[in-house]
PDB file of C-alpha atoms in Angstrom:
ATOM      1  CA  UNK A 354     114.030 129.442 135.390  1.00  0.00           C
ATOM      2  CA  UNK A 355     116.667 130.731 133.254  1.00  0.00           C
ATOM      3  CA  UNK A 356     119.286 128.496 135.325  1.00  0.00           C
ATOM      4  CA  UNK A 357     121.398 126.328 132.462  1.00  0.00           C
ATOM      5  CA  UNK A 358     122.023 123.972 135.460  1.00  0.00           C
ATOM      6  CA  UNK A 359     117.970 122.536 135.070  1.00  0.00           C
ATOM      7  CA  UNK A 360     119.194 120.570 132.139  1.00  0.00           C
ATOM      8  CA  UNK A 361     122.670 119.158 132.436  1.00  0.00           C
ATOM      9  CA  UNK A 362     123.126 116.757 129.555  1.00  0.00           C
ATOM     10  CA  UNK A 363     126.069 115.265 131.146  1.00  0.00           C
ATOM     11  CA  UNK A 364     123.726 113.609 134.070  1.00  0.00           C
ATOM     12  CA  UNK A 365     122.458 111.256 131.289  1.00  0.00           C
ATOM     13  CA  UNK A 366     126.185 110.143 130.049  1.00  0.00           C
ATOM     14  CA  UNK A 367     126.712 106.619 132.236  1.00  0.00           C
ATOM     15  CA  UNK A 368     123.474 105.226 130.758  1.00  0.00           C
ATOM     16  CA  UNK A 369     124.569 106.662 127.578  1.00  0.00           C
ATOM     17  CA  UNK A 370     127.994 105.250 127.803  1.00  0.00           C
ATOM     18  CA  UNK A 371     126.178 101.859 129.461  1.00  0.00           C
ATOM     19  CA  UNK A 372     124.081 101.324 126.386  1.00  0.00           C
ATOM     20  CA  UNK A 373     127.223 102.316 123.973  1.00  0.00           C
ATOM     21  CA  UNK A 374     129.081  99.675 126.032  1.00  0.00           C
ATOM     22  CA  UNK A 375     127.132  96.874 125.644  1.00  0.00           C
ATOM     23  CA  UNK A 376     126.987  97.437 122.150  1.00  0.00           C
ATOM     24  CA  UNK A 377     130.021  97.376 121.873  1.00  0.00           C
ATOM     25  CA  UNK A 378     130.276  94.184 124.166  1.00  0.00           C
ATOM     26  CA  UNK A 379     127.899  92.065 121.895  1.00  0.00           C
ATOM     27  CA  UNK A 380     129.745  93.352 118.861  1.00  0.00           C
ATOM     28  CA  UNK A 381     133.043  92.042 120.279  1.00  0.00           C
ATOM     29  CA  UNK A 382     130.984  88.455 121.147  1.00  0.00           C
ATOM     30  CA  UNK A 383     130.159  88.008 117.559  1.00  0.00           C
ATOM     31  CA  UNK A 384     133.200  88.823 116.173  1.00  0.00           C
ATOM     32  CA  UNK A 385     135.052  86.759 118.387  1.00  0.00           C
ATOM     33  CA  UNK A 386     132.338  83.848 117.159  1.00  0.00           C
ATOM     34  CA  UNK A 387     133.286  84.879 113.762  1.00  0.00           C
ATOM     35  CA  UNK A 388     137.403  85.011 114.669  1.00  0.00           C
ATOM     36  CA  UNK A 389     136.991  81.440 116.594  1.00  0.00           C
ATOM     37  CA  UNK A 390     135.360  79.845 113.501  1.00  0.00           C
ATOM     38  CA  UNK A 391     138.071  81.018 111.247  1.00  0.00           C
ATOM     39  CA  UNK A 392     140.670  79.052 113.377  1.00  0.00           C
ATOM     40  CA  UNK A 393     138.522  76.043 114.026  1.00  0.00           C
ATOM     41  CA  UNK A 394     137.729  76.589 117.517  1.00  0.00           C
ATOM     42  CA  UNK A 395     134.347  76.515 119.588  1.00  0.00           C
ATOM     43  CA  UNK A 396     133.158  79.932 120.085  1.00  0.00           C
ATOM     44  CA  UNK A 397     133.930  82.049 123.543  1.00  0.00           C
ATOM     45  CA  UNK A 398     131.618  80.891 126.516  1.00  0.00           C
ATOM     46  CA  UNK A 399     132.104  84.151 128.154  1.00  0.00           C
ATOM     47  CA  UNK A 400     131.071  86.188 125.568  1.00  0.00           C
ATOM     48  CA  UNK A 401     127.685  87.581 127.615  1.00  0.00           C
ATOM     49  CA  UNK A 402     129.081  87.953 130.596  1.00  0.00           C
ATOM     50  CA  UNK A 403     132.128  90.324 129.252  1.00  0.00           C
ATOM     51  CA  UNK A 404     129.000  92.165 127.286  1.00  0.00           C
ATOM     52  CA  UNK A 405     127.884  93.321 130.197  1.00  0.00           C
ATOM     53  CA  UNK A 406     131.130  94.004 131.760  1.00  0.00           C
ATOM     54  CA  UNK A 407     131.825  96.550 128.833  1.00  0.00           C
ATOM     55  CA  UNK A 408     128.659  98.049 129.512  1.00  0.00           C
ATOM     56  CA  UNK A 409     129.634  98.870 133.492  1.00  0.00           C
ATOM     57  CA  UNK A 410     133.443 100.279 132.691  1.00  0.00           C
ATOM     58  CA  UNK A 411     131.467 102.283 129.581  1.00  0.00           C
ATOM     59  CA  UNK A 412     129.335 103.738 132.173  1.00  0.00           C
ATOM     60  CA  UNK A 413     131.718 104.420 134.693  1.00  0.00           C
ATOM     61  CA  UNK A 414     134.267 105.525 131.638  1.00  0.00           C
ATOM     62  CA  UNK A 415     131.515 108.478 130.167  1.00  0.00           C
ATOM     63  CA  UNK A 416     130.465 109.128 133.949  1.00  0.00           C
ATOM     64  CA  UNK A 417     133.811 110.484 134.453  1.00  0.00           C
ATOM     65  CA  UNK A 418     134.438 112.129 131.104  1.00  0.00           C
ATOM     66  CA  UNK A 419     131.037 112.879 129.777  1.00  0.00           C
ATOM     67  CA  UNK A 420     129.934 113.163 126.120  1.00  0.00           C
ATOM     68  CA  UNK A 421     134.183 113.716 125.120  1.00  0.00           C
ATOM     69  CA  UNK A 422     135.996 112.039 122.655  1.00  0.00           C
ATOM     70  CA  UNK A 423     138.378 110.138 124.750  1.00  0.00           C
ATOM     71  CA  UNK A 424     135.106 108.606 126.866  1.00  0.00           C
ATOM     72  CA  UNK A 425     134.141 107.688 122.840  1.00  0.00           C
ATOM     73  CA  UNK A 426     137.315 106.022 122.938  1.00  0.00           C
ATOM     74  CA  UNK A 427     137.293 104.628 126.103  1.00  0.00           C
ATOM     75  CA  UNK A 428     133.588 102.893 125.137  1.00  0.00           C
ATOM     76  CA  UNK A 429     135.406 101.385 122.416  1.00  0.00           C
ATOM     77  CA  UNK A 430     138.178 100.069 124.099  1.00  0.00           C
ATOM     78  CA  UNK A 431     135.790  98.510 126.451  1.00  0.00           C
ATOM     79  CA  UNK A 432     134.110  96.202 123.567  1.00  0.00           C
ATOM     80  CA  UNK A 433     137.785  95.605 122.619  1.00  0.00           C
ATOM     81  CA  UNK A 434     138.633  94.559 126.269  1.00  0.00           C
ATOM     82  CA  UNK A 435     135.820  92.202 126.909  1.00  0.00           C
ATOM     83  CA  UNK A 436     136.033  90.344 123.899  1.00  0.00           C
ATOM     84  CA  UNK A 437     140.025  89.776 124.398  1.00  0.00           C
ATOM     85  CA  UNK A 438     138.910  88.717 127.836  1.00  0.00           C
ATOM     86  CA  UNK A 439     136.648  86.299 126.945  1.00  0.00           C
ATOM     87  CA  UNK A 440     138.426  84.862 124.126  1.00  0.00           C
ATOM     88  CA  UNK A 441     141.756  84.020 126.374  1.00  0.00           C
ATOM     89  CA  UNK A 442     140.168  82.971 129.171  1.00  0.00           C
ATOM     90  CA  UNK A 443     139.114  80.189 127.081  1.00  0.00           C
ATOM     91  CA  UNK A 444     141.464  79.503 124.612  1.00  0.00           C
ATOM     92  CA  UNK A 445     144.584  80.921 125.686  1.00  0.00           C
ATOM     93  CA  UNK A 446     145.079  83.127 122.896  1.00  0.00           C
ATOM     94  CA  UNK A 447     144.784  86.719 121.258  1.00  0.00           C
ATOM     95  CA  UNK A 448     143.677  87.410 118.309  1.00  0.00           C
ATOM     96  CA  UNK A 449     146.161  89.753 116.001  1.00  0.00           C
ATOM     97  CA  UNK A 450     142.912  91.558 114.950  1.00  0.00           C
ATOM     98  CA  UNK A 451     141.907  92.457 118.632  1.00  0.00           C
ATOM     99  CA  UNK A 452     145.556  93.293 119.267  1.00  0.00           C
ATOM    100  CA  UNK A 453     145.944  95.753 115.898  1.00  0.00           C
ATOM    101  CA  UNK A 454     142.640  97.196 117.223  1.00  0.00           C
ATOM    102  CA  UNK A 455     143.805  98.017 120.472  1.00  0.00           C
ATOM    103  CA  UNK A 456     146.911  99.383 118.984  1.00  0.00           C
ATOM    104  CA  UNK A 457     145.330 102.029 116.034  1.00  0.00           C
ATOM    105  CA  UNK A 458     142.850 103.007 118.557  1.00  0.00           C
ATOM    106  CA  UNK A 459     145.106 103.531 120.958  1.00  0.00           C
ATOM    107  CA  UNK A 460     147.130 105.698 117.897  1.00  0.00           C
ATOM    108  CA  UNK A 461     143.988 107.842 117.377  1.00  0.00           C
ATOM    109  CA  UNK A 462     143.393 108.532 120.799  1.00  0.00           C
ATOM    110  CA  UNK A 463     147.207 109.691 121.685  1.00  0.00           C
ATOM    111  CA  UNK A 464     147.304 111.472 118.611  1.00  0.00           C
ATOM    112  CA  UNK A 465     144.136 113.357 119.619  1.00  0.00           C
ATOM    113  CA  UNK A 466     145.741 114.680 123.033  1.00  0.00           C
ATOM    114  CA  UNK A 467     149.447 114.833 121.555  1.00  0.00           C
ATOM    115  CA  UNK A 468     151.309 112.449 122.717  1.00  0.00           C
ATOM    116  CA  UNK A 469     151.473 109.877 119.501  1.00  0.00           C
ATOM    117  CA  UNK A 470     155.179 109.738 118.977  1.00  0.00           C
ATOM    118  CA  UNK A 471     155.380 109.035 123.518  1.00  0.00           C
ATOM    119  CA  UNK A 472     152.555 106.208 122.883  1.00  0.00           C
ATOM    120  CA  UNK A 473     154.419 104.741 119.912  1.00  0.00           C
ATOM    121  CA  UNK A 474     157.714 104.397 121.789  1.00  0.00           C
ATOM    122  CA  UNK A 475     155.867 103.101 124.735  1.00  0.00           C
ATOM    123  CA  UNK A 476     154.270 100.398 123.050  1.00  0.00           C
ATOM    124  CA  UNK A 477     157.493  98.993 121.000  1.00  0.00           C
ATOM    125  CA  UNK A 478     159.295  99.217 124.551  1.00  0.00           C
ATOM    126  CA  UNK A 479     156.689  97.599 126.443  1.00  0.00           C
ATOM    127  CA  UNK A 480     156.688  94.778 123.487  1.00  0.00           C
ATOM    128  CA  UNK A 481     159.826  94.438 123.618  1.00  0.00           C
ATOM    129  CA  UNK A 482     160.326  94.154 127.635  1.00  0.00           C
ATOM    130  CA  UNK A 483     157.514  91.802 127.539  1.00  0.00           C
ATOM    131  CA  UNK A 484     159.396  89.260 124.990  1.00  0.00           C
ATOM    132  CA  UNK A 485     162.762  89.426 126.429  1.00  0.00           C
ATOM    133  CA  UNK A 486     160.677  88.471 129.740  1.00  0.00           C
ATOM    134  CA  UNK A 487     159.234  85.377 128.051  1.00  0.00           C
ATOM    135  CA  UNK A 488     162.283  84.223 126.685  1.00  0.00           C
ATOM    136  CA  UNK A 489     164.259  84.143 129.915  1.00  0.00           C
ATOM    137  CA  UNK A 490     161.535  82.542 131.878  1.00  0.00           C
ATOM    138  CA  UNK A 491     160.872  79.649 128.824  1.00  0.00           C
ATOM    139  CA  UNK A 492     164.818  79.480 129.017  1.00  0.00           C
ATOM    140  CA  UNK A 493     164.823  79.120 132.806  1.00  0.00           C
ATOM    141  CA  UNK A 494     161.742  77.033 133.622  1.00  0.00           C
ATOM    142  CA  UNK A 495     161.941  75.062 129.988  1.00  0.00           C
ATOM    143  CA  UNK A 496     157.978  76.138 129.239  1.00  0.00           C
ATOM    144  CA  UNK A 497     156.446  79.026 127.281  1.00  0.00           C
ATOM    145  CA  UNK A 498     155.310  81.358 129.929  1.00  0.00           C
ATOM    146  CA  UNK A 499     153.926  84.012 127.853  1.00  0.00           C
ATOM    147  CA  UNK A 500     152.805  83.834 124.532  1.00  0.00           C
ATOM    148  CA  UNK A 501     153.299  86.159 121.326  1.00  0.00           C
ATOM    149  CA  UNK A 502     149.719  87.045 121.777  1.00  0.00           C
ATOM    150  CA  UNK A 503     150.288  88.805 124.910  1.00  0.00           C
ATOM    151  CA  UNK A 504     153.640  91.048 123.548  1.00  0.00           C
ATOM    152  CA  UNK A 505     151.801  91.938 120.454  1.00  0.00           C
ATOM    153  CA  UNK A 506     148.538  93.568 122.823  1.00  0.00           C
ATOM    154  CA  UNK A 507     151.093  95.049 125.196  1.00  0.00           C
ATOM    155  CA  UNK A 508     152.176  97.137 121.964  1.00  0.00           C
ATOM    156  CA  UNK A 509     148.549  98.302 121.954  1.00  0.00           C
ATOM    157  CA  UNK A 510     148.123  98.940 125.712  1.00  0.00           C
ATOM    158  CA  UNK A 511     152.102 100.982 125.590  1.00  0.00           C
ATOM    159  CA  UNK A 512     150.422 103.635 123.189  1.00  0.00           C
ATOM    160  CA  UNK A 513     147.392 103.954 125.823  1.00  0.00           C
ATOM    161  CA  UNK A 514     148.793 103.897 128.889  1.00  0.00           C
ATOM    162  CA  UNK A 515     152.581 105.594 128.475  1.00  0.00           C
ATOM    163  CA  UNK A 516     155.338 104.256 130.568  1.00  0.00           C
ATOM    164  CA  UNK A 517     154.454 104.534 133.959  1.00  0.00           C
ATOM    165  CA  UNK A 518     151.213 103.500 133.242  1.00  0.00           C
ATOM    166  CA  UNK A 519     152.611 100.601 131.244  1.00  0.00           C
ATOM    167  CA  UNK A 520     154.250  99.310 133.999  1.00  0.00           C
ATOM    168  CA  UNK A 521     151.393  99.711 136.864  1.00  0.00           C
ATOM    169  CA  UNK A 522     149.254  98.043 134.413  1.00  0.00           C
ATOM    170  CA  UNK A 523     152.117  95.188 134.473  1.00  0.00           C
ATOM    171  CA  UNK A 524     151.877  95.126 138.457  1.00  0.00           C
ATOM    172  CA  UNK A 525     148.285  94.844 138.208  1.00  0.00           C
ATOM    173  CA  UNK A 526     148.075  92.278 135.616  1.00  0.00           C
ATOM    174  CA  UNK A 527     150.094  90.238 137.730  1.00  0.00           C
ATOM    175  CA  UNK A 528     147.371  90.575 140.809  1.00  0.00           C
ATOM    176  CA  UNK A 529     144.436  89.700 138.717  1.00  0.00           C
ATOM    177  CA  UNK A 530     146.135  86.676 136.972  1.00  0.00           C
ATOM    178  CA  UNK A 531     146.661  85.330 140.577  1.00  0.00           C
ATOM    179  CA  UNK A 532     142.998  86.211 141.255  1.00  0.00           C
ATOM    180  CA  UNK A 533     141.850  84.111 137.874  1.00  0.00           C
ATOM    181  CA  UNK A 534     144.182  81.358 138.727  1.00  0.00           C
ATOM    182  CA  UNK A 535     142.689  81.157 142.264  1.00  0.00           C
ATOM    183  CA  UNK A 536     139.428  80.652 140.408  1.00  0.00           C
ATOM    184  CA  UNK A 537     140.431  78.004 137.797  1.00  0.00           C
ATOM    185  CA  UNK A 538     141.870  75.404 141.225  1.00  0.00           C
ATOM    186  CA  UNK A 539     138.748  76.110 142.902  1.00  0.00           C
ATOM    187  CA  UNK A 540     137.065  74.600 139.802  1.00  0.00           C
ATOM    188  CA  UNK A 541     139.957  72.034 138.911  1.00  0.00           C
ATOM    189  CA  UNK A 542     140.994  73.854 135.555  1.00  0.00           C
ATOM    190  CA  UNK A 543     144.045  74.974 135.543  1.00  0.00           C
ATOM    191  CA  UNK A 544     146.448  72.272 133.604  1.00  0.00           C
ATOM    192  CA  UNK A 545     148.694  75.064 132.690  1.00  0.00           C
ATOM    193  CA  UNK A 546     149.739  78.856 133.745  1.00  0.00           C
ATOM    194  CA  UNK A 547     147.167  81.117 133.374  1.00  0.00           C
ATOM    195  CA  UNK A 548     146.227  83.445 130.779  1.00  0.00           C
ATOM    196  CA  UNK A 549     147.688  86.849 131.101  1.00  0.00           C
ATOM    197  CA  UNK A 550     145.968  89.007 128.675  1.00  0.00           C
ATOM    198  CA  UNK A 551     142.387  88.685 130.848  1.00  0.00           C
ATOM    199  CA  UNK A 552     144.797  90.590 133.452  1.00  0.00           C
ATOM    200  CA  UNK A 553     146.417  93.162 131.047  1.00  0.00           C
ATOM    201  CA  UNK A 554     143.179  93.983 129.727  1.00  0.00           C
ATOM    202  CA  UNK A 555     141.585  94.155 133.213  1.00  0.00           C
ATOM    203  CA  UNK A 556     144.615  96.238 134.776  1.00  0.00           C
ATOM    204  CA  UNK A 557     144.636  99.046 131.514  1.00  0.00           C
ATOM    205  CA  UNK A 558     140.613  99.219 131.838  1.00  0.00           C
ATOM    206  CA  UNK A 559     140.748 100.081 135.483  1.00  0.00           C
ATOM    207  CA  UNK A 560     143.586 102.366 134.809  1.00  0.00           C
ATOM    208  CA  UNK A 561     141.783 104.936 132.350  1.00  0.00           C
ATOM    209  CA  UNK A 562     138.580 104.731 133.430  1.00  0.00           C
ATOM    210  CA  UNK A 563     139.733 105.252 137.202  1.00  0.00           C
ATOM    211  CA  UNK A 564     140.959 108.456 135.639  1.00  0.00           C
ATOM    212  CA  UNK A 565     145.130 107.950 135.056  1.00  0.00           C
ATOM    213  CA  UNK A 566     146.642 110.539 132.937  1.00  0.00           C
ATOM    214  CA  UNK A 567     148.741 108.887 130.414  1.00  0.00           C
ATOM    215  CA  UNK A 568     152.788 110.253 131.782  1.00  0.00           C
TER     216      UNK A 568
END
């Protein structure tokens, strides 16, 4: 009876971090109603749907970490995440405020496990890889291929993920944009290239919650 083991708090953390997550998920789906109004444009359709979404990685994110900070952090991110998703998927932009959140989170959390100044440099070098990208493929195919939105949150996702990190999250961006672009012909809706952020955000999720160590 004395056995410590009979009560492990850390059993209860994915429906902890599930509940946290979607939270955080319908907090991100108003704010992105409030952040759509402010530029005149219908609210997010997917706002629900990437709700729940946060709750799932939030629950697989304190699963793996239990009640630590970082899972905190990770929970967070996950509201951030879901409501970038939703609002590029349908309107082909990023908001700066979801982008600076993602960034000073991403701060606070590399600060916390001492690597701020290797996050920092990350993210202006990802930003910066990510424009020059841009600019040779609007030069080359004569059409914006990537927009400012999409530097700015790589800035964010740099401090998170460190370089090597950075650039897996790059190669799976890439993957999941084909996978969303796939979806769009099957319902006649892509006009245009497809959103990348719903792919950066996807690829960085998958990343930390599967567990990478930021190198």
């Amino acid at each position: 009876m004395s056995d410590i083991g009979l009560f492990d708090i850390d059993r209860f953390a994915p429906y902890v971090g599930a509940l946290l997550g979607l939270i955080a998920g319908l907090a991100g789906w108003r704010i992105n109603i409030a952040l759509a109004r402010a530029r005149a444009l219908p609210a997010p359709r997917f706002g629900l749907p990437a709700a729940f979404a946060a709750a799932g990685i939030a629950a697989a994110a304190l699963a793996r970490t239990g009640f630590a900070p970082h899972g905190y952090a990770l929970i967070a991110m996950a509201g951030i995440g879901s409501a970038i998703l939703a609002f590029d998927l349908d309107h082909r932009r990023i908001p700066n405020e979801w982008s600076l959140a993602t960034a000073l989170l991403g701060l606070v959390d590399a600060v916390a496990t001492g690597r701020g100044w290797q996050g920092l440099a990350t993210g202006i070098g990802g930003a910066a890889f990510l424009w020059a990208f841009g600019a040779a493929y609007a030069w080359l195919r004569g059409r914006e291929g990537l927009g400012l939105g999409d530097v700015k949150l790589v800035a964010g996702l740099g401090i998170w993920l460190g370089p090597v990190g950075l650039a897996l999250c790059f190669m799976g961006a890439s993957l999941v944009t084909v996978v969303v672009a796939l979806g769009f012909l099957a319902f006649r809706r892509l006009a245009d290239d497809p959103p990348f952020g719903p792919g950066l955000v996807a690829a960085m999720l998958l990343l930390l919650v599967g567990g990478f160590a930021p190198i």
